[in-house]
Short mmCIF file of C-alpha atoms in Angstrom, two decimals:
data_model
loop_
_atom_site.label_atom_id
_atom_site.label_comp_id
_atom_site.label_asym_id
_atom_site.label_seq_id
_atom_site.Cartn_x
_atom_site.Cartn_y
_atom_site.Cartn_z
CA MET A 1 -5.64 -5.53 28.75
CA LYS A 2 -3.70 -7.49 25.65
CA LYS A 3 -4.08 -3.67 23.48
CA ILE A 4 -1.45 -2.22 26.71
CA SER A 5 0.85 -4.22 26.06
CA THR A 6 1.69 -4.06 22.12
CA SER A 7 1.77 -0.32 23.36
CA ILE A 8 4.30 -0.90 25.60
CA ILE A 9 6.27 -3.60 23.60
CA ILE A 10 5.78 -0.82 21.22
CA ILE A 11 7.47 1.89 23.48
CA ILE A 12 10.49 -0.69 23.95
CA ILE A 13 11.18 -0.63 20.53
CA LEU A 14 11.11 2.56 19.46
CA ILE A 15 13.45 3.34 22.69
CA PHE A 16 15.98 0.65 21.86
CA ILE A 17 16.36 2.52 18.58
CA GLY A 18 16.48 5.28 19.75
CA SER A 19 19.84 3.94 21.74
CA GLN A 20 20.70 1.81 18.72
CA ILE A 21 20.85 5.64 16.78
CA LEU A 22 22.76 7.24 19.20
CA ILE A 23 25.24 4.24 20.70
CA ARG A 24 26.52 3.26 16.57
CA SER A 25 26.44 7.03 14.84
CA SER A 26 28.45 6.75 13.12
CA ASN A 27 27.42 3.73 10.97
CA ILE A 28 23.72 4.75 11.16
CA LEU A 29 25.21 8.31 9.88
CA THR A 30 26.99 6.39 6.36
CA SER A 31 23.28 4.68 6.23
CA VAL A 32 21.58 7.92 5.56
CA ALA A 33 24.34 9.27 3.64
CA PHE A 34 24.27 5.96 1.14
CA SER A 35 19.91 6.44 1.80
CA PHE A 36 20.57 9.66 0.75
CA ASP A 37 22.44 8.67 -2.85
CA ILE A 38 20.66 7.22 -3.65
CA TRP A 39 17.50 9.09 -3.51
CA LYS A 40 19.78 11.80 -5.14
CA ASN A 41 22.26 9.68 -8.66
CA ASN A 42 18.75 7.03 -8.79
CA ILE A 43 15.92 7.76 -7.60
CA PHE A 44 14.63 10.95 -8.03
CA PRO A 45 16.46 11.80 -11.82
CA SER A 46 14.64 8.59 -12.56
CA LEU A 47 11.31 9.20 -11.82
CA PHE A 48 10.56 13.43 -11.34
CA PRO A 49 10.30 13.64 -15.04
CA PHE A 50 7.67 10.93 -14.90
CA PHE A 51 5.92 11.96 -11.52
CA VAL A 52 5.27 15.05 -13.29
CA LEU A 53 4.44 14.47 -17.06
CA SER A 54 1.94 11.89 -16.34
CA GLU A 55 -0.26 14.10 -14.31
CA LEU A 56 0.31 17.13 -17.41
CA LEU A 57 -1.06 13.67 -19.27
CA ILE A 58 -3.57 12.83 -17.14
CA ASN A 59 -5.10 15.99 -16.87
CA TYR A 60 -4.27 16.47 -20.91
CA GLY A 61 -6.70 14.00 -21.55
CA PHE A 62 -4.03 10.94 -21.85
CA VAL A 63 -5.48 8.52 -20.32
CA GLU A 64 -8.55 8.14 -22.38
CA LEU A 65 -6.22 8.10 -25.51
CA LEU A 66 -4.94 4.84 -24.41
CA SER A 67 -7.71 3.42 -23.52
CA GLU A 68 -9.75 3.67 -26.20
CA ILE A 69 -6.51 2.27 -28.56
CA PHE A 70 -5.00 -0.76 -26.07
CA LYS A 71 -8.36 -1.28 -23.99
CA PRO A 72 -8.85 -4.99 -26.77
CA LEU A 73 -5.00 -5.95 -25.33
CA MET A 74 -6.06 -5.30 -21.68
CA ASN A 75 -9.66 -7.02 -21.88
CA LEU A 76 -7.61 -9.89 -23.75
CA LEU A 77 -4.57 -10.40 -21.88
CA PHE A 78 -5.80 -9.35 -18.03
CA LYS A 79 -9.34 -8.48 -18.61
CA THR A 80 -9.25 -5.01 -18.08
CA ARG A 81 -11.01 -1.78 -19.11
CA GLY A 82 -8.83 0.44 -21.40
CA VAL A 83 -7.93 3.02 -19.38
CA CYS A 84 -5.99 0.52 -16.83
CA SER A 85 -3.33 0.31 -20.14
CA PHE A 86 -2.28 4.32 -18.90
CA ILE A 87 -0.94 2.70 -15.78
CA PHE A 88 0.61 -0.72 -17.25
CA ILE A 89 2.11 1.14 -19.62
CA MET A 90 3.97 3.75 -17.82
CA SER A 91 5.08 1.67 -14.99
CA ILE A 92 7.09 0.06 -17.63
CA ILE A 93 8.63 3.30 -18.49
CA SER A 94 9.23 4.18 -14.91
CA GLY A 95 9.46 1.74 -12.97
CA MET A 96 8.70 1.46 -8.99
CA PRO A 97 7.21 2.57 -7.17
CA SER A 98 5.47 4.95 -9.67
CA ASN A 99 2.54 2.40 -10.50
CA ALA A 100 0.34 3.09 -7.07
CA LYS A 101 1.36 7.30 -8.31
CA TYR A 102 -0.73 6.23 -10.88
CA ILE A 103 -2.65 3.94 -9.76
CA LYS A 104 -3.58 6.82 -6.34
CA GLU A 105 -4.03 9.63 -9.01
CA LEU A 106 -6.79 7.85 -11.25
CA TYR A 107 -8.30 6.35 -7.85
CA GLN A 108 -8.63 10.03 -7.06
CA ASN A 109 -9.95 11.32 -11.34
CA ASN A 110 -12.77 8.61 -10.44
CA LEU A 111 -11.54 6.57 -13.40
CA ILE A 112 -10.88 3.04 -12.39
CA ASP A 113 -11.95 1.53 -8.57
CA GLU A 114 -10.60 -0.19 -5.75
CA LYS A 115 -10.76 -3.66 -7.33
CA GLU A 116 -9.04 -2.71 -10.80
CA GLY A 117 -6.50 -0.15 -8.06
CA THR A 118 -6.05 -3.76 -6.25
CA LYS A 119 -5.35 -6.35 -9.53
CA LEU A 120 -2.87 -3.79 -11.31
CA LEU A 121 -0.30 -2.75 -8.55
CA MET A 122 -0.48 -6.79 -8.62
CA PHE A 123 1.05 -6.59 -12.14
CA THR A 124 2.56 -3.23 -13.31
CA HIS A 125 5.46 -3.52 -9.97
CA PHE A 126 8.24 -2.70 -13.17
CA SER A 127 12.27 -1.83 -12.28
CA ASN A 128 12.76 1.60 -13.57
CA PRO A 129 14.95 -0.03 -16.95
CA LEU A 130 17.95 2.50 -16.67
CA PHE A 131 18.47 0.81 -12.63
CA ILE A 132 18.34 -2.79 -14.18
CA LEU A 133 20.22 -1.99 -17.10
CA GLY A 134 23.08 0.87 -15.83
CA THR A 135 23.45 0.62 -11.67
CA VAL A 136 22.59 -3.64 -11.41
CA SER A 137 24.44 -4.56 -13.94
CA ILE A 138 27.18 -2.42 -14.35
CA LEU A 139 28.08 -0.74 -11.86
CA PHE A 140 27.41 -4.56 -9.34
CA LEU A 141 27.40 -6.98 -11.16
CA ASN A 142 30.28 -5.94 -14.06
CA ASN A 143 28.43 -7.54 -17.21
CA LYS A 144 26.01 -5.66 -19.25
CA ASN A 145 25.07 -8.48 -21.07
CA VAL A 146 23.16 -9.53 -17.76
CA GLY A 147 21.09 -6.62 -17.20
CA ILE A 148 18.93 -7.64 -21.44
CA LEU A 149 17.76 -10.91 -18.85
CA ILE A 150 17.43 -9.29 -15.61
CA LEU A 151 15.48 -7.45 -17.56
CA PHE A 152 13.62 -9.54 -19.66
CA CYS A 153 12.33 -11.81 -17.06
CA HIS A 154 11.91 -9.60 -14.99
CA TYR A 155 8.48 -8.33 -16.99
CA ILE A 156 8.03 -11.02 -18.23
CA ALA A 157 7.57 -12.34 -14.63
CA ASN A 158 4.58 -9.36 -14.60
CA ILE A 159 2.93 -10.12 -17.47
CA ILE A 160 2.53 -14.05 -16.14
CA ILE A 161 1.24 -12.73 -13.07
CA GLY A 162 -1.22 -10.46 -14.43
CA ILE A 163 -1.73 -13.36 -17.11
CA ILE A 164 -2.30 -16.09 -14.39
CA PHE A 165 -4.33 -12.89 -12.01
CA ARG A 166 -7.09 -12.13 -14.87
CA ASN A 167 -9.36 -13.46 -12.98
CA TYR A 168 -9.19 -11.53 -10.32
CA TYR A 169 -12.26 -8.60 -10.61
CA PRO A 170 -12.76 -9.46 -13.99
CA THR A 171 -13.87 -5.83 -16.10
CA LYS A 172 -15.08 -6.22 -19.06
CA GLU A 173 -15.72 -2.92 -21.90
CA ASN A 174 -18.33 -3.41 -23.83
CA ASN A 175 -17.16 -3.04 -26.82
CA THR A 176 -13.40 -4.04 -27.80
CA LYS A 177 -12.76 -2.19 -31.54
CA ILE A 178 -11.04 0.03 -32.20
CA ASN A 179 -12.08 3.14 -33.40
CA PHE A 180 -8.90 5.77 -32.95
CA GLN A 181 -11.43 9.04 -34.40
CA LYS A 182 -12.68 8.26 -30.68
CA ALA A 183 -9.88 7.86 -29.35
CA ILE A 184 -8.66 11.48 -30.25
CA LEU A 185 -12.44 12.05 -29.82
CA ALA A 186 -12.27 12.08 -25.97
CA MET A 187 -8.94 12.81 -25.17
CA HIS A 188 -10.14 16.37 -26.52
CA ASN A 189 -12.38 16.70 -24.86
CA LYS A 190 -10.38 15.89 -22.37
CA ARG A 191 -8.28 18.96 -23.01
CA ILE A 192 -11.42 21.74 -23.29
CA SER A 193 -13.15 19.95 -19.94
CA ASN A 194 -10.63 21.08 -17.92
CA ASN A 195 -10.70 24.63 -16.29
CA LYS A 196 -7.07 24.04 -14.55
CA SER A 197 -4.77 27.11 -16.33
CA PHE A 198 -2.00 25.33 -17.52
CA GLY A 199 0.17 27.02 -14.99
CA ASN A 200 -1.78 25.92 -11.84
CA ILE A 201 -1.95 22.27 -13.11
CA LEU A 202 2.87 22.37 -13.36
CA THR A 203 2.64 23.22 -9.79
CA ASN A 204 0.16 20.85 -8.61
CA SER A 205 2.05 18.31 -10.61
CA LEU A 206 5.41 19.71 -9.19
CA ILE A 207 3.43 19.83 -5.49
CA ASN A 208 2.83 15.81 -5.37
CA THR A 209 5.71 14.69 -7.05
CA ILE A 210 8.35 16.73 -4.83
CA ASN A 211 5.69 14.96 -2.26
CA THR A 212 5.96 11.52 -2.69
CA LEU A 213 9.80 11.72 -3.50
CA LEU A 214 10.36 13.24 -0.08
CA LEU A 215 8.21 10.63 1.08
CA ILE A 216 10.62 7.60 -0.30
CA LEU A 217 13.43 9.51 0.14
CA GLY A 218 12.43 9.16 4.26
CA VAL A 219 11.37 5.27 4.11
CA ILE A 220 14.48 4.80 2.09
CA THR A 221 16.46 5.72 4.88
CA PHE A 222 13.87 4.42 8.23
CA PHE A 223 14.52 1.29 6.87
CA LEU A 224 18.36 1.91 5.70
CA VAL A 225 18.49 2.23 9.86
CA ILE A 226 17.09 -0.42 11.17
CA THR A 227 19.07 -2.91 8.35
CA THR A 228 21.97 -0.94 9.66
CA ILE A 229 20.38 -1.51 13.74
CA ILE A 230 19.96 -5.69 12.66
CA ASN A 231 23.18 -6.37 11.24
CA CYS A 232 25.73 -4.37 14.31
CA ASN A 233 23.55 -6.83 16.78
CA ILE A 234 22.84 -10.12 15.36
CA ASN A 235 26.22 -11.83 13.95
CA LEU A 236 25.27 -13.49 10.79
CA SER A 237 26.88 -14.90 7.70
CA LEU A 238 27.57 -13.04 4.89
CA TYR A 239 25.32 -14.87 2.75
CA ARG A 240 22.84 -14.34 4.79
CA GLN A 241 23.26 -11.43 5.78
CA SER A 242 23.05 -9.91 2.45
CA ILE A 243 19.42 -11.83 1.93
CA LEU A 244 18.83 -10.03 4.51
CA ASN A 245 19.87 -6.51 3.47
CA GLY A 246 17.68 -6.71 0.05
CA ILE A 247 14.64 -8.09 1.68
CA PHE A 248 14.38 -4.73 4.00
CA GLU A 249 15.94 -1.86 0.17
CA ILE A 250 16.70 -3.93 -3.02
CA THR A 251 19.66 -1.46 -3.16
CA GLN A 252 21.90 -1.99 0.03
CA GLY A 253 21.15 -6.75 -0.88
CA LEU A 254 22.34 -5.92 -4.85
CA LYS A 255 25.27 -4.01 -3.45
CA SER A 256 25.62 -7.14 -0.91
CA ILE A 257 24.33 -10.63 -2.71
CA SER A 258 27.10 -8.83 -6.17
CA ASN A 259 30.63 -8.49 -3.45
CA LEU A 260 30.17 -12.72 -2.65
CA PRO A 261 32.27 -15.19 -3.58
CA ILE A 262 29.59 -16.91 -6.52
CA SER A 263 29.21 -17.44 -9.58
CA LEU A 264 27.86 -14.48 -11.69
CA LYS A 265 24.65 -17.48 -12.55
CA ILE A 266 23.30 -17.69 -8.93
CA LYS A 267 23.80 -13.31 -8.32
CA THR A 268 22.21 -12.03 -11.16
CA THR A 269 19.37 -14.82 -10.56
CA ILE A 270 19.66 -13.31 -6.32
CA CYS A 271 19.29 -10.60 -7.54
CA THR A 272 17.03 -10.19 -10.05
CA MET A 273 14.24 -12.29 -6.91
CA ILE A 274 15.13 -9.88 -4.85
CA ILE A 275 14.77 -7.05 -7.69
CA SER A 276 11.21 -8.71 -8.47
CA PHE A 277 10.43 -9.05 -4.54
CA GLY A 278 10.79 -4.93 -4.35
CA GLY A 279 11.76 -4.57 -0.83
CA LEU A 280 10.25 -4.17 2.58
CA SER A 281 10.94 -0.12 2.01
CA GLY A 282 9.13 -0.74 -1.01
CA HIS A 283 5.98 -2.50 -0.77
CA MET A 284 6.02 0.81 2.10
CA GLN A 285 6.40 3.16 -0.26
CA ILE A 286 3.25 1.67 -1.87
CA MET A 287 1.78 1.28 1.22
CA SER A 288 2.08 5.04 1.49
CA ILE A 289 1.31 6.38 -1.60
CA LEU A 290 -1.63 4.52 -1.74
CA GLY A 291 -1.90 5.28 2.67
CA ASP A 292 -5.71 7.29 1.33
CA THR A 293 -7.81 4.22 -0.76
CA LYS A 294 -9.30 1.31 -0.48
CA ILE A 295 -6.80 -0.83 -2.50
CA LYS A 296 -5.43 -4.09 -0.58
CA TYR A 297 -2.18 -4.26 0.06
CA LEU A 298 -2.25 -9.14 0.79
CA PRO A 299 -2.77 -9.87 -2.68
CA PHE A 300 0.11 -7.73 -4.21
CA LEU A 301 2.88 -8.77 -1.28
CA PHE A 302 1.95 -12.05 -3.09
CA ALA A 303 1.96 -10.91 -6.35
CA ARG A 304 5.83 -9.89 -5.32
CA ILE A 305 6.28 -13.22 -4.58
CA ILE A 306 4.67 -15.71 -7.23
CA HIS A 307 6.73 -13.05 -9.47
CA ALA A 308 10.48 -13.47 -7.25
CA LEU A 309 10.45 -17.08 -7.96
CA ILE A 310 8.99 -16.83 -10.98
CA SER A 311 11.37 -14.14 -12.61
CA GLY A 312 14.30 -16.16 -10.59
CA THR A 313 13.12 -19.46 -12.16
CA LEU A 314 13.98 -17.80 -15.53
CA VAL A 315 17.08 -16.41 -15.03
CA TYR A 316 18.56 -19.43 -13.41
CA PHE A 317 17.25 -21.74 -16.56
CA LEU A 318 18.31 -18.94 -19.57
CA PHE A 319 21.89 -17.91 -18.06
CA ASN A 320 23.54 -21.18 -19.57
CA ILE A 321 22.05 -20.05 -23.15
CA PHE A 322 22.60 -16.61 -23.29
CA TYR A 323 25.75 -16.89 -21.80
#
């Protein structure tokens, strides 16, 4: 009986959403257009080159190279194997949800298991630096200097999380000394053992990248439609509506926060917390990418809450020192 009632509730919710799409068509179309603009102007240009490059690097032995070079640091800080350094470094450069894609790629290549993937997901959730320094600080907050503070606190908080949870599924290398000759040889062996031509590797990389980016577009659009329906039907204050928008989708939330009549310090603090949490849209993107793996979501959710609290606290207390 319980399963039947659940099915009925789901159908009612879907019918309600469908009716709202028809009734609020103008608002919905605006949200869909906004989601496409986000994807076209920010997500696609920032993630496309890294997604394609990551598969090429994996196929030509870059993971093996980094694994040998960074294994002392990864073991010391996070108690993970050197192979995890590829995900950590690439995630810093490209931002989320690329970390989920890199984790999945190494997982499918049997370079990491689900436990290592679960742990890595907790502290590799970095927002794209160009998004923070450009879109957030200049376009939304009209202050390029706060972007550096947001970026610093957002990244440091993530590293702190990695250190806090270093004993969560710890792994250890038998030998943590760096051997550059071994690193070069491992990279070379990976390249010559690859039976695929460069054309096949590039084609597969392009197909996987486009599919992933279209998935991200769909998730963003869905969540923006949901927030539009909520905003149209629930009478919330401007402040609560802005926070709610940020919980669902970060770009819309950051834009709303930037328009609030509050001090730059409070705006910067809230924006940092929203970026570090990642929005439910971002969470769904990661869950969708990792859907066919055994990597767990709940530790990631727990880490994002802690991430938001740590980064927000750092920004709040460091703001007056720098500005």
